[in-house]
Amino acid sequence: MEDPQPLDRVARIQADWRRERPDVDVSPQGVIGRLHRLADRLTEQLCLVYGHYGLGEGEFDVLCALRRAGAPYERAPGELAAHTMVTTGAMTKRIDRLERAGLVTRRRSGDDQRGRIVALTKAGRELIDEAFTDHMGNERRLVNLLTPAEAASLEALLTAWLSRMEQPPTRDGE
């Protein structure tokens, strides 16, 4: 007879809570706890590639947002903040670091002299093209830990869950 699969960290925590608080349903912790642990492990693995290029996660995101914009690979700082979901203050710090590294430039907007435009430099575009290729290879390696069917099922589940979480709240009767 085979040994039962050992309990993972989340299962051990749940067992402790079931013992201490049998009156509380801890089953959601199985999903949420594992998602948190997985997200942490995935972030560690993704940051290894970013670090190889001298980038942090935030800088990588900014360069990707500029590259995805298409030629001439530029956006206003507010647009960058929206595309990377950070505050404008955090965006300014990221842009400052990228500008010092020679990967982006800032200039005044032609339409509004108070506004600024951030653009990839040639070096920035070359770096992000290479880094993004390696990043996608790394993501492929991580997803390949699942079977194709598991990956497709997980993507469908996560898409549905995220869609429901991101829906604006509705009032009763609407």
PDB file of N, CA and C in Angstrom, residues 41-108:
ATOM      1  N   ARG A  41       6.092  32.189  -5.388  1.00  0.00           N
ATOM      2  CA  ARG A  41       7.096  31.371  -6.093  1.00  0.00           C
ATOM      3  C   ARG A  41       7.235  31.802  -7.547  1.00  0.00           C
ATOM      4  N   LEU A  42       6.119  32.106  -8.204  1.00  0.00           N
ATOM      5  CA  LEU A  42       6.170  32.568  -9.592  1.00  0.00           C
ATOM      6  C   LEU A  42       6.910  33.896  -9.697  1.00  0.00           C
ATOM      7  N   THR A  43       6.613  34.817  -8.786  1.00  0.00           N
ATOM      8  CA  THR A  43       7.293  36.115  -8.800  1.00  0.00           C
ATOM      9  C   THR A  43       8.795  35.937  -8.651  1.00  0.00           C
ATOM     10  N   GLU A  44       9.217  35.062  -7.740  1.00  0.00           N
ATOM     11  CA  GLU A  44      10.654  34.785  -7.574  1.00  0.00           C
ATOM     12  C   GLU A  44      11.269  34.325  -8.893  1.00  0.00           C
ATOM     13  N   GLN A  45      10.595  33.402  -9.569  1.00  0.00           N
ATOM     14  CA  GLN A  45      11.112  32.851 -10.824  1.00  0.00           C
ATOM     15  C   GLN A  45      11.131  33.899 -11.937  1.00  0.00           C
ATOM     16  N   LEU A  46      10.112  34.743 -11.993  1.00  0.00           N
ATOM     17  CA  LEU A  46      10.058  35.781 -13.020  1.00  0.00           C
ATOM     18  C   LEU A  46      11.128  36.837 -12.776  1.00  0.00           C
ATOM     19  N   CYS A  47      11.341  37.187 -11.525  1.00  0.00           N
ATOM     20  CA  CYS A  47      12.322  38.220 -11.198  1.00  0.00           C
ATOM     21  C   CYS A  47      13.752  37.789 -11.510  1.00  0.00           C
ATOM     22  N   LEU A  48      14.007  36.490 -11.556  1.00  0.00           N
ATOM     23  CA  LEU A  48      15.340  36.023 -11.949  1.00  0.00           C
ATOM     24  C   LEU A  48      15.679  36.491 -13.358  1.00  0.00           C
ATOM     25  N   VAL A  49      14.700  36.420 -14.264  1.00  0.00           N
ATOM     26  CA  VAL A  49      14.931  36.874 -15.645  1.00  0.00           C
ATOM     27  C   VAL A  49      15.088  38.389 -15.666  1.00  0.00           C
ATOM     28  N   TYR A  50      14.223  39.117 -14.970  1.00  0.00           N
ATOM     29  CA  TYR A  50      14.333  40.572 -14.953  1.00  0.00           C
ATOM     30  C   TYR A  50      15.720  40.987 -14.453  1.00  0.00           C
ATOM     31  N   GLY A  51      16.156  40.353 -13.372  1.00  0.00           N
ATOM     32  CA  GLY A  51      17.445  40.673 -12.777  1.00  0.00           C
ATOM     33  C   GLY A  51      18.610  40.420 -13.721  1.00  0.00           C
ATOM     34  N   HIS A  52      18.474  39.402 -14.552  1.00  0.00           N
ATOM     35  CA  HIS A  52      19.513  39.097 -15.542  1.00  0.00           C
ATOM     36  C   HIS A  52      19.753  40.295 -16.463  1.00  0.00           C
ATOM     37  N   TYR A  53      18.739  41.103 -16.655  1.00  0.00           N
ATOM     38  CA  TYR A  53      18.825  42.290 -17.518  1.00  0.00           C
ATOM     39  C   TYR A  53      18.993  43.578 -16.714  1.00  0.00           C
ATOM     40  N   GLY A  54      19.228  43.440 -15.416  1.00  0.00           N
ATOM     41  CA  GLY A  54      19.420  44.612 -14.576  1.00  0.00           C
ATOM     42  C   GLY A  54      18.137  45.359 -14.284  1.00  0.00           C
ATOM     43  N   LEU A  55      17.014  44.675 -14.390  1.00  0.00           N
ATOM     44  CA  LEU A  55      15.707  45.299 -14.201  1.00  0.00           C
ATOM     45  C   LEU A  55      15.001  44.721 -12.985  1.00  0.00           C
ATOM     46  N   GLY A  56      14.208  45.548 -12.350  1.00  0.00           N
ATOM     47  CA  GLY A  56      13.266  45.068 -11.363  1.00  0.00           C
ATOM     48  C   GLY A  56      11.937  44.813 -12.058  1.00  0.00           C
ATOM     49  N   GLU A  57      11.009  44.253 -11.326  1.00  0.00           N
ATOM     50  CA  GLU A  57       9.691  43.950 -11.887  1.00  0.00           C
ATOM     51  C   GLU A  57       9.013  45.211 -12.428  1.00  0.00           C
ATOM     52  N   GLY A  58       9.117  46.325 -11.695  1.00  0.00           N
ATOM     53  CA  GLY A  58       8.484  47.571 -12.112  1.00  0.00           C
ATOM     54  C   GLY A  58       9.080  48.143 -13.382  1.00  0.00           C
ATOM     55  N   GLU A  59      10.409  48.120 -13.475  1.00  0.00           N
ATOM     56  CA  GLU A  59      11.057  48.636 -14.678  1.00  0.00           C
ATOM     57  C   GLU A  59      10.710  47.784 -15.890  1.00  0.00           C
ATOM     58  N   PHE A  60      10.678  46.475 -15.681  1.00  0.00           N
ATOM     59  CA  PHE A  60      10.296  45.569 -16.767  1.00  0.00           C
ATOM     60  C   PHE A  60       8.892  45.916 -17.260  1.00  0.00           C
ATOM     61  N   ASP A  61       7.968  46.152 -16.327  1.00  0.00           N
ATOM     62  CA  ASP A  61       6.586  46.494 -16.685  1.00  0.00           C
ATOM     63  C   ASP A  61       6.515  47.780 -17.508  1.00  0.00           C
ATOM     64  N   VAL A  62       7.292  48.791 -17.114  1.00  0.00           N
ATOM     65  CA  VAL A  62       7.280  50.065 -17.838  1.00  0.00           C
ATOM     66  C   VAL A  62       7.809  49.873 -19.260  1.00  0.00           C
ATOM     67  N   LEU A  63       8.930  49.176 -19.379  1.00  0.00           N
ATOM     68  CA  LEU A  63       9.495  48.945 -20.714  1.00  0.00           C
ATOM     69  C   LEU A  63       8.521  48.152 -21.585  1.00  0.00           C
ATOM     70  N   CYS A  64       7.860  47.165 -21.001  1.00  0.00           N
ATOM     71  CA  CYS A  64       6.868  46.394 -21.762  1.00  0.00           C
ATOM     72  C   CYS A  64       5.704  47.277 -22.206  1.00  0.00           C
ATOM     73  N   ALA A  65       5.226  48.139 -21.327  1.00  0.00           N
ATOM     74  CA  ALA A  65       4.103  49.027 -21.674  1.00  0.00           C
ATOM     75  C   ALA A  65       4.488  49.954 -22.819  1.00  0.00           C
ATOM     76  N   LEU A  66       5.717  50.433 -22.809  1.00  0.00           N
ATOM     77  CA  LEU A  66       6.181  51.292 -23.908  1.00  0.00           C
ATOM     78  C   LEU A  66       6.317  50.489 -25.194  1.00  0.00           C
ATOM     79  N   ARG A  67       6.866  49.294 -25.102  1.00  0.00           N
ATOM     80  CA  ARG A  67       7.070  48.468 -26.302  1.00  0.00           C
ATOM     81  C   ARG A  67       5.728  48.055 -26.912  1.00  0.00           C
ATOM     82  N   ARG A  68       4.753  47.728 -26.060  1.00  0.00           N
ATOM     83  CA  ARG A  68       3.424  47.332 -26.541  1.00  0.00           C
ATOM     84  C   ARG A  68       2.690  48.482 -27.207  1.00  0.00           C
ATOM     85  N   ALA A  69       3.099  49.712 -26.914  1.00  0.00           N
ATOM     86  CA  ALA A  69       2.437  50.882 -27.503  1.00  0.00           C
ATOM     87  C   ALA A  69       2.660  50.946 -29.006  1.00  0.00           C
ATOM     88  N   GLY A  70       3.663  50.250 -29.506  1.00  0.00           N
ATOM     89  CA  GLY A  70       3.985  50.318 -30.928  1.00  0.00           C
ATOM     90  C   GLY A  70       4.757  51.582 -31.240  1.00  0.00           C
ATOM     91  N   ALA A  71       5.316  51.621 -32.455  1.00  0.00           N
ATOM     92  CA  ALA A  71       6.136  52.768 -32.857  1.00  0.00           C
ATOM     93  C   ALA A  71       5.314  54.039 -32.717  1.00  0.00           C
ATOM     94  N   PRO A  72       5.860  55.078 -32.165  1.00  0.00           N
ATOM     95  CA  PRO A  72       7.252  55.319 -31.777  1.00  0.00           C
ATOM     96  C   PRO A  72       7.587  54.916 -30.336  1.00  0.00           C
ATOM     97  N   TYR A  73       6.832  53.986 -29.734  1.00  0.00           N
ATOM     98  CA  TYR A  73       7.134  53.414 -28.410  1.00  0.00           C
ATOM     99  C   TYR A  73       7.181  54.482 -27.320  1.00  0.00           C
ATOM    100  N   GLU A  74       6.068  55.195 -27.200  1.00  0.00           N
ATOM    101  CA  GLU A  74       6.004  56.253 -26.191  1.00  0.00           C
ATOM    102  C   GLU A  74       4.599  56.356 -25.618  1.00  0.00           C
ATOM    103  N   ARG A  75       4.554  56.862 -24.394  1.00  0.00           N
ATOM    104  CA  ARG A  75       3.290  57.099 -23.699  1.00  0.00           C
ATOM    105  C   ARG A  75       3.513  58.233 -22.697  1.00  0.00           C
ATOM    106  N   ALA A  76       2.426  58.850 -22.303  1.00  0.00           N
ATOM    107  CA  ALA A  76       2.470  59.828 -21.214  1.00  0.00           C
ATOM    108  C   ALA A  76       2.622  59.065 -19.897  1.00  0.00           C
ATOM    109  N   PRO A  77       3.264  59.666 -18.890  1.00  0.00           N
ATOM    110  CA  PRO A  77       3.433  58.978 -17.606  1.00  0.00           C
ATOM    111  C   PRO A  77       2.114  58.497 -16.991  1.00  0.00           C
ATOM    112  N   GLY A  78       1.053  59.281 -17.141  1.00  0.00           N
ATOM    113  CA  GLY A  78      -0.247  58.844 -16.611  1.00  0.00           C
ATOM    114  C   GLY A  78      -0.751  57.586 -17.297  1.00  0.00           C
ATOM    115  N   GLU A  79      -0.537  57.505 -18.606  1.00  0.00           N
ATOM    116  CA  GLU A  79      -0.912  56.286 -19.346  1.00  0.00           C
ATOM    117  C   GLU A  79      -0.100  55.100 -18.856  1.00  0.00           C
ATOM    118  N   LEU A  80       1.194  55.320 -18.651  1.00  0.00           N
ATOM    119  CA  LEU A  80       2.050  54.240 -18.146  1.00  0.00           C
ATOM    120  C   LEU A  80       1.569  53.761 -16.791  1.00  0.00           C
ATOM    121  N   ALA A  81       1.201  54.695 -15.930  1.00  0.00           N
ATOM    122  CA  ALA A  81       0.701  54.324 -14.607  1.00  0.00           C
ATOM    123  C   ALA A  81      -0.560  53.474 -14.740  1.00  0.00           C
ATOM    124  N   ALA A  82      -1.450  53.849 -15.646  1.00  0.00           N
ATOM    125  CA  ALA A  82      -2.685  53.084 -15.843  1.00  0.00           C
ATOM    126  C   ALA A  82      -2.402  51.704 -16.420  1.00  0.00           C
ATOM    127  N   HIS A  83      -1.436  51.616 -17.335  1.00  0.00           N
ATOM    128  CA  HIS A  83      -1.109  50.341 -17.971  1.00  0.00           C
ATOM    129  C   HIS A  83      -0.341  49.403 -17.046  1.00  0.00           C
ATOM    130  N   THR A  84       0.251  49.937 -15.991  1.00  0.00           N
ATOM    131  CA  THR A  84       1.007  49.095 -15.060  1.00  0.00           C
ATOM    132  C   THR A  84       0.375  49.068 -13.676  1.00  0.00           C
ATOM    133  N   MET A  85      -0.715  49.768 -13.491  1.00  0.00           N
ATOM    134  CA  MET A  85      -1.491  49.772 -12.251  1.00  0.00           C
ATOM    135  C   MET A  85      -0.681  50.206 -11.032  1.00  0.00           C
ATOM    136  N   VAL A  86       0.085  51.294 -11.183  1.00  0.00           N
ATOM    137  CA  VAL A  86       0.788  51.884 -10.049  1.00  0.00           C
ATOM    138  C   VAL A  86       0.439  53.362  -9.982  1.00  0.00           C
ATOM    139  N   THR A  87       0.791  53.974  -8.869  1.00  0.00           N
ATOM    140  CA  THR A  87       0.530  55.398  -8.705  1.00  0.00           C
ATOM    141  C   THR A  87       1.475  56.199  -9.594  1.00  0.00           C
ATOM    142  N   THR A  88       1.109  57.443  -9.848  1.00  0.00           N
ATOM    143  CA  THR A  88       1.982  58.290 -10.664  1.00  0.00           C
ATOM    144  C   THR A  88       3.306  58.549  -9.941  1.00  0.00           C
ATOM    145  N   GLY A  89       3.291  58.599  -8.609  1.00  0.00           N
ATOM    146  CA  GLY A  89       4.527  58.781  -7.845  1.00  0.00           C
ATOM    147  C   GLY A  89       5.478  57.612  -8.036  1.00  0.00           C
ATOM    148  N   ALA A  90       4.941  56.404  -7.959  1.00  0.00           N
ATOM    149  CA  ALA A  90       5.767  55.213  -8.183  1.00  0.00           C
ATOM    150  C   ALA A  90       6.269  55.185  -9.620  1.00  0.00           C
ATOM    151  N   MET A  91       5.424  55.619 -10.550  1.00  0.00           N
ATOM    152  CA  MET A  91       5.821  55.635 -11.958  1.00  0.00           C
ATOM    153  C   MET A  91       6.985  56.598 -12.172  1.00  0.00           C
ATOM    154  N   THR A  92       6.931  57.753 -11.529  1.00  0.00           N
ATOM    155  CA  THR A  92       8.011  58.734 -11.671  1.00  0.00           C
ATOM    156  C   THR A  92       9.345  58.128 -11.243  1.00  0.00           C
ATOM    157  N   LYS A  93       9.357  57.403 -10.147  1.00  0.00           N
ATOM    158  CA  LYS A  93      10.599  56.767  -9.665  1.00  0.00           C
ATOM    159  C   LYS A  93      11.109  55.737 -10.670  1.00  0.00           C
ATOM    160  N   ARG A  94      10.206  54.957 -11.229  1.00  0.00           N
ATOM    161  CA  ARG A  94      10.609  53.956 -12.223  1.00  0.00           C
ATOM    162  C   ARG A  94      11.194  54.630 -13.463  1.00  0.00           C
ATOM    163  N   ILE A  95      10.522  55.671 -13.919  1.00  0.00           N
ATOM    164  CA  ILE A  95      10.992  56.380 -15.113  1.00  0.00           C
ATOM    165  C   ILE A  95      12.352  57.021 -14.839  1.00  0.00           C
ATOM    166  N   ASP A  96      12.524  57.587 -13.639  1.00  0.00           N
ATOM    167  CA  ASP A  96      13.818  58.183 -13.283  1.00  0.00           C
ATOM    168  C   ASP A  96      14.933  57.149 -13.401  1.00  0.00           C
ATOM    169  N   ARG A  97      14.719  55.952 -12.862  1.00  0.00           N
ATOM    170  CA  ARG A  97      15.747  54.898 -12.911  1.00  0.00           C
ATOM    171  C   ARG A  97      16.029  54.479 -14.351  1.00  0.00           C
ATOM    172  N   LEU A  98      14.963  54.320 -15.137  1.00  0.00           N
ATOM    173  CA  LEU A  98      15.140  53.904 -16.533  1.00  0.00           C
ATOM    174  C   LEU A  98      15.841  54.986 -17.353  1.00  0.00           C
ATOM    175  N   GLU A  99      15.539  56.249 -17.049  1.00  0.00           N
ATOM    176  CA  GLU A  99      16.185  57.353 -17.762  1.00  0.00           C
ATOM    177  C   GLU A  99      17.683  57.390 -17.421  1.00  0.00           C
ATOM    178  N   ARG A 100      18.012  57.219 -16.141  1.00  0.00           N
ATOM    179  CA  ARG A 100      19.424  57.196 -15.739  1.00  0.00           C
ATOM    180  C   ARG A 100      20.181  56.057 -16.424  1.00  0.00           C
ATOM    181  N   ALA A 101      19.482  54.948 -16.669  1.00  0.00           N
ATOM    182  CA  ALA A 101      20.105  53.794 -17.334  1.00  0.00           C
ATOM    183  C   ALA A 101      20.164  53.959 -18.853  1.00  0.00           C
ATOM    184  N   GLY A 102      19.579  55.039 -19.379  1.00  0.00           N
ATOM    185  CA  GLY A 102      19.604  55.281 -20.818  1.00  0.00           C
ATOM    186  C   GLY A 102      18.612  54.449 -21.604  1.00  0.00           C
ATOM    187  N   LEU A 103      17.579  53.932 -20.920  1.00  0.00           N
ATOM    188  CA  LEU A 103      16.603  53.067 -21.581  1.00  0.00           C
ATOM    189  C   LEU A 103      15.355  53.815 -22.035  1.00  0.00           C
ATOM    190  N   VAL A 104      15.103  54.977 -21.440  1.00  0.00           N
ATOM    191  CA  VAL A 104      13.979  55.824 -21.851  1.00  0.00           C
ATOM    192  C   VAL A 104      14.429  57.276 -21.857  1.00  0.00           C
ATOM    193  N   THR A 105      13.670  58.098 -22.568  1.00  0.00           N
ATOM    194  CA  THR A 105      13.862  59.545 -22.534  1.00  0.00           C
ATOM    195  C   THR A 105      12.533  60.179 -22.171  1.00  0.00           C
ATOM    196  N   ARG A 106      12.615  61.421 -21.676  1.00  0.00           N
ATOM    197  CA  ARG A 106      11.415  62.216 -21.395  1.00  0.00           C
ATOM    198  C   ARG A 106      11.517  63.495 -22.196  1.00  0.00           C
ATOM    199  N   ARG A 107      10.374  63.911 -22.712  1.00  0.00           N
ATOM    200  CA  ARG A 107      10.334  65.191 -23.413  1.00  0.00           C
ATOM    201  C   ARG A 107       8.974  65.823 -23.154  1.00  0.00           C
ATOM    202  N   ARG A 108       8.885  67.102 -23.446  1.00  0.00           N
ATOM    203  CA  ARG A 108       7.600  67.804 -23.299  1.00  0.00           C
ATOM    204  C   ARG A 108       6.663  67.340 -24.398  1.00  0.00           C
TER     205      ARG A 108
END
